[in-house]
Amino acid sequence: MHTRISHALTVAALASVVALLAAQEAPKPKAEDTDVWEPVPPVITPGATNEDPPSDAIVLFDGKNLDEWVSAQDHTPAQWFVANGVMTVNKAPGVGNIETKRRFRDYQLHIEWKIPADITGSGQARGNSGVFLASTGPGDDGYELQVLDSYNNSTYVNGQAGAIYKQGIPLVNPARKPGEWQSYDVVWTAPTFNADGSLKTPAYATVFFNGVLVQNHFELQGQTLNVGKPFYKAYDTAPIKLQAHGDKSEPISFRNIWVRELK
Ligand code: MG
């Protein structure tokens, strides 16, 4: 019994000595130990406002032409309308969705859109369009950030404006009235895949809708399917696509679209 107690005391004493020595010998932390000087972040020039493209952005639409866009179906020149600095969906049969000529992986995107003041219809048939953050088609659904009139227009909440379609319900609804310009600022982290095509890391989307956070590093479950459970399908880089939805309401417009690739 005595032996055991004295042994325990010895162990305790040794432990305190070791702790004391460690405390004495460890160099005192200095603020500069955790200062990092390199690599230096590149200097860029911000836009005059937060809506204007900064100097390192790729401008996808500056109001003049659709040079950065093609038909999503056959990659022929995009046939949407351009007038007064704005592009508008062309709902003529056979025109359809348009997508960027360029392909992207991870990026920051700014895009502005407007529901016509004279919009008609209800639910999903009221100003339906979409920004496909990765257009992995043809034949795939891709990854859609919903565009819709969500100002006093009820629909399923995972399909309203600001939703990652059928997956991510927006945190709030900051929609403006039809006829007013609205904006999305998106950070897209593309999914990555193993050599055998299986998912390595999922896609994430952070979305500000009219400057308000509506998707906070939202983890996608796969492509944004209208029917069925989402699933991933391997891809590397993809265009950004805008939806010409076949609903009967007036076509919606876009302007001031720019992207910054994140390396
Ligand atoms: Mg849509």
Coordinates of C-alpha atoms and ligand atoms in Angstrom, one line a residue:
M1 CA 0.0 0.0 0.0
H2 CA 2.8 2.4 1.0
T3 CA 4.8 1.5 -2.0
R4 CA 1.8 2.2 -4.3
I5 CA 1.2 5.6 -2.7
S6 CA 4.9 6.6 -2.9
H7 CA 5.0 5.4 -6.5
A8 CA 2.0 7.5 -7.3
L9 CA 3.6 10.5 -5.6
T10 CA 6.8 10.0 -7.5
V11 CA 5.0 9.9 -10.8
A12 CA 3.1 13.0 -9.9
A13 CA 6.3 14.8 -8.9
L14 CA 8.0 13.8 -12.1
A15 CA 5.1 15.0 -14.1
S16 CA 5.2 18.4 -12.5
V17 CA 9.0 18.7 -13.1
V18 CA 8.5 17.7 -16.7
A19 CA 5.7 20.3 -17.1
L20 CA 7.9 22.9 -15.4
L21 CA 10.9 22.2 -17.6
A22 CA 8.7 22.2 -20.8
A23 CA 7.2 25.6 -19.7
Q24 CA 10.7 27.0 -19.1
E25 CA 12.2 25.6 -22.3
A26 CA 9.4 26.4 -24.8
P27 CA 10.2 29.6 -26.6
K28 CA 7.7 32.3 -25.7
P29 CA 5.4 32.8 -28.7
K30 CA 5.9 36.0 -30.6
A31 CA 3.4 37.7 -32.8
E32 CA 5.7 37.5 -35.8
D33 CA 5.7 33.6 -35.5
T34 CA 2.3 33.6 -37.1
D35 CA 2.9 36.5 -39.6
V36 CA 2.7 35.2 -43.2
W37 CA 4.3 37.3 -45.9
E38 CA 4.1 35.2 -49.0
P39 CA 2.5 34.6 -51.5
V40 CA 1.3 38.2 -51.8
P41 CA -2.4 38.4 -53.0
P42 CA -2.5 39.9 -56.5
V43 CA -3.4 43.5 -56.6
I44 CA -6.6 44.1 -58.6
T45 CA -8.7 47.2 -59.2
P46 CA -12.3 46.9 -57.9
G47 CA -15.2 48.1 -59.9
A48 CA -16.4 51.6 -59.3
T49 CA -19.4 50.0 -57.6
N50 CA -19.7 46.4 -56.3
E51 CA -21.7 45.6 -59.4
D52 CA -19.0 46.6 -61.8
P53 CA -16.4 44.0 -62.9
P54 CA -13.1 44.2 -61.1
S55 CA -10.0 44.3 -63.2
D56 CA -9.4 40.5 -63.1
A57 CA -12.9 39.6 -64.2
I58 CA -13.9 38.0 -67.5
V59 CA -16.9 40.0 -68.8
L60 CA -19.4 37.6 -70.2
F61 CA -21.9 40.3 -71.2
D62 CA -21.3 44.0 -71.2
G63 CA -24.6 45.0 -72.9
K64 CA -23.2 45.0 -76.4
N65 CA -23.3 41.6 -77.9
L66 CA -23.5 37.8 -77.3
D67 CA -19.9 37.1 -78.5
E68 CA -19.2 35.1 -75.3
W69 CA -22.4 32.9 -75.8
V70 CA -23.6 30.1 -78.0
S71 CA -26.7 28.0 -78.3
A72 CA -26.5 25.3 -75.6
Q73 CA -28.0 22.8 -78.1
D74 CA -25.7 23.0 -81.1
H75 CA -23.1 25.7 -80.2
T76 CA -24.2 27.9 -83.0
P77 CA -24.2 31.7 -82.3
A78 CA -26.6 32.6 -79.5
Q79 CA -29.9 34.0 -80.8
W80 CA -31.2 35.9 -77.8
F81 CA -32.1 39.5 -78.2
V82 CA -29.7 42.3 -77.3
A83 CA -31.0 45.9 -77.0
N84 CA -30.4 48.8 -74.7
G85 CA -27.5 47.1 -72.9
V86 CA -29.7 44.1 -72.0
M87 CA -30.1 40.5 -73.3
T88 CA -33.5 39.0 -73.3
V89 CA -34.6 35.4 -73.7
N90 CA -35.7 34.5 -77.2
K91 CA -38.6 32.0 -76.9
A92 CA -38.8 31.3 -80.6
P93 CA -39.0 27.6 -81.2
G94 CA -35.6 26.0 -81.6
V95 CA -33.6 28.8 -80.0
G96 CA -33.5 27.5 -76.4
N97 CA -30.9 27.9 -73.7
I98 CA -27.6 29.7 -74.3
E99 CA -24.3 29.0 -72.6
T100 CA -20.8 30.5 -72.4
K101 CA -18.2 29.6 -74.9
R102 CA -15.7 29.4 -72.1
R103 CA -15.6 26.6 -69.6
F104 CA -15.1 27.0 -65.8
R105 CA -14.3 25.1 -62.7
D106 CA -14.5 27.2 -59.5
Y107 CA -15.5 30.8 -59.8
Q108 CA -17.2 33.9 -58.5
L109 CA -20.1 35.1 -60.7
H110 CA -22.1 38.3 -60.9
I111 CA -25.3 38.4 -62.9
E112 CA -28.3 40.7 -63.0
W113 CA -31.8 39.8 -64.1
K114 CA -35.2 41.3 -64.5
I115 CA -38.7 40.0 -64.5
P116 CA -40.8 42.0 -66.9
A117 CA -43.2 44.4 -65.2
D118 CA -46.1 42.9 -67.2
I119 CA -45.4 39.4 -66.1
T120 CA -48.3 37.0 -66.1
G121 CA -48.8 33.4 -64.9
S122 CA -48.2 31.9 -61.5
G123 CA -46.0 29.5 -59.7
Q124 CA -43.2 28.1 -61.8
A125 CA -44.8 29.6 -64.9
R126 CA -44.1 33.2 -63.9
G127 CA -40.7 34.4 -65.1
N128 CA -39.0 31.1 -64.9
S129 CA -35.4 31.1 -66.1
G130 CA -32.2 29.9 -64.4
V131 CA -28.5 30.2 -64.1
F132 CA -26.9 26.8 -64.6
L133 CA -23.7 27.1 -62.6
A134 CA -22.3 24.2 -64.5
S135 CA -23.9 23.2 -67.8
T136 CA -22.9 19.6 -68.1
G137 CA -25.2 18.7 -71.0
P138 CA -26.4 17.8 -73.5
G139 CA -28.6 15.2 -71.8
D140 CA -27.7 16.3 -68.3
D141 CA -29.7 18.6 -66.1
G142 CA -26.6 20.4 -64.7
Y143 CA -26.7 22.6 -61.6
E144 CA -29.4 25.3 -61.6
L145 CA -29.7 28.4 -59.5
Q146 CA -33.4 29.2 -60.0
V147 CA -34.6 32.5 -61.5
L148 CA -38.3 33.2 -61.0
D149 CA -40.6 35.9 -60.0
S150 CA -40.8 35.3 -56.3
Y151 CA -42.4 38.6 -55.3
N152 CA -45.8 37.5 -54.0
N153 CA -45.7 34.4 -56.1
S154 CA -46.1 31.2 -54.2
T155 CA -44.5 28.0 -55.4
Y156 CA -42.6 25.1 -53.8
V157 CA -39.9 26.8 -51.7
N158 CA -37.0 24.7 -53.1
G159 CA -38.0 26.1 -56.6
Q160 CA -38.3 29.8 -55.8
A161 CA -35.8 32.5 -56.8
G162 CA -32.5 31.9 -55.0
A163 CA -33.1 28.2 -54.7
I164 CA -30.6 25.6 -55.8
Y165 CA -33.3 24.0 -57.7
K166 CA -35.1 21.2 -55.8
Q167 CA -32.2 21.0 -53.3
G168 CA -31.4 24.3 -51.5
I169 CA -34.2 26.4 -50.1
P170 CA -33.1 30.1 -49.9
L171 CA -32.5 31.3 -46.4
V172 CA -34.7 34.4 -47.0
N173 CA -36.7 35.9 -49.9
P174 CA -35.2 39.3 -50.8
A175 CA -37.0 39.4 -54.2
R176 CA -37.8 42.7 -55.8
K177 CA -40.9 43.6 -57.8
P178 CA -41.2 42.6 -61.4
G179 CA -39.7 45.4 -63.5
E180 CA -36.8 46.0 -61.1
W181 CA -33.3 44.7 -61.6
Q182 CA -32.1 42.0 -59.3
S183 CA -28.7 40.4 -58.8
Y184 CA -27.0 37.2 -58.0
D185 CA -23.5 37.0 -56.7
V186 CA -22.3 33.4 -56.6
V187 CA -19.3 31.5 -55.4
W188 CA -19.3 28.1 -57.1
T189 CA -17.0 25.3 -55.9
A190 CA -17.2 22.6 -58.6
P191 CA -17.5 19.0 -57.5
T192 CA -14.4 16.8 -58.0
F193 CA -14.2 13.2 -59.1
N194 CA -11.9 10.3 -58.7
A195 CA -10.4 8.6 -61.8
D196 CA -13.2 6.0 -61.8
G197 CA -15.8 8.7 -62.0
S198 CA -17.0 8.5 -58.4
L199 CA -17.5 11.6 -56.4
K200 CA -14.4 12.9 -54.5
T201 CA -15.8 16.2 -53.2
P202 CA -19.3 17.6 -53.6
A203 CA -20.2 21.0 -55.2
Y204 CA -20.8 24.0 -53.0
A205 CA -22.7 27.2 -53.8
T206 CA -22.8 30.4 -51.8
V207 CA -25.3 32.9 -53.2
F208 CA -26.1 36.5 -52.5
F209 CA -29.5 37.6 -53.9
N210 CA -29.8 41.3 -54.1
G211 CA -26.8 41.5 -51.8
V212 CA -28.5 39.2 -49.2
L213 CA -27.1 35.8 -48.3
V214 CA -29.5 33.1 -49.5
Q215 CA -27.2 30.0 -49.8
N216 CA -24.4 29.7 -47.3
H217 CA -21.8 27.2 -48.7
F218 CA -24.6 24.9 -49.6
E219 CA -23.6 21.4 -50.3
L220 CA -25.2 20.0 -53.4
Q221 CA -26.4 16.4 -53.6
G222 CA -25.8 16.2 -57.3
Q223 CA -27.4 17.7 -60.5
T224 CA -30.5 19.7 -59.9
L225 CA -33.1 17.3 -61.3
N226 CA -36.7 18.2 -61.8
V227 CA -37.7 14.6 -61.3
G228 CA -36.1 12.1 -59.0
K229 CA -33.2 12.1 -56.6
P230 CA -30.1 14.1 -57.4
F231 CA -26.9 12.3 -58.4
Y232 CA -23.5 13.3 -59.6
K233 CA -21.9 12.6 -62.9
A234 CA -18.2 13.2 -63.5
Y235 CA -17.2 16.3 -65.4
D236 CA -14.1 18.5 -65.4
T237 CA -15.0 22.0 -66.6
A238 CA -18.3 23.3 -67.8
P239 CA -20.0 26.4 -69.4
I240 CA -22.4 28.6 -67.5
K241 CA -25.9 28.3 -69.0
L242 CA -28.9 30.6 -69.0
Q243 CA -32.4 29.0 -69.3
A244 CA -35.0 29.8 -71.9
H245 CA -37.9 28.2 -70.0
G246 CA -40.8 27.3 -72.1
D247 CA -43.4 29.0 -69.9
K248 CA -46.0 31.3 -71.3
S249 CA -45.0 34.5 -69.3
E250 CA -43.0 37.3 -70.8
P251 CA -39.3 36.6 -71.3
I252 CA -36.9 37.8 -68.7
S253 CA -33.7 39.8 -69.3
F254 CA -30.1 39.7 -68.1
R255 CA -27.3 42.3 -67.9
N256 CA -23.9 42.9 -66.4
I257 CA -22.5 39.4 -66.3
W258 CA -19.0 38.8 -65.2
V259 CA -17.0 35.9 -63.7
R260 CA -13.7 35.6 -61.8
E261 CA -12.0 32.2 -62.1
L262 CA -10.7 30.9 -58.7
K263 CA -7.5 29.0 -59.2
Ligands
MG1 MG -35.6 27.6 -64.0

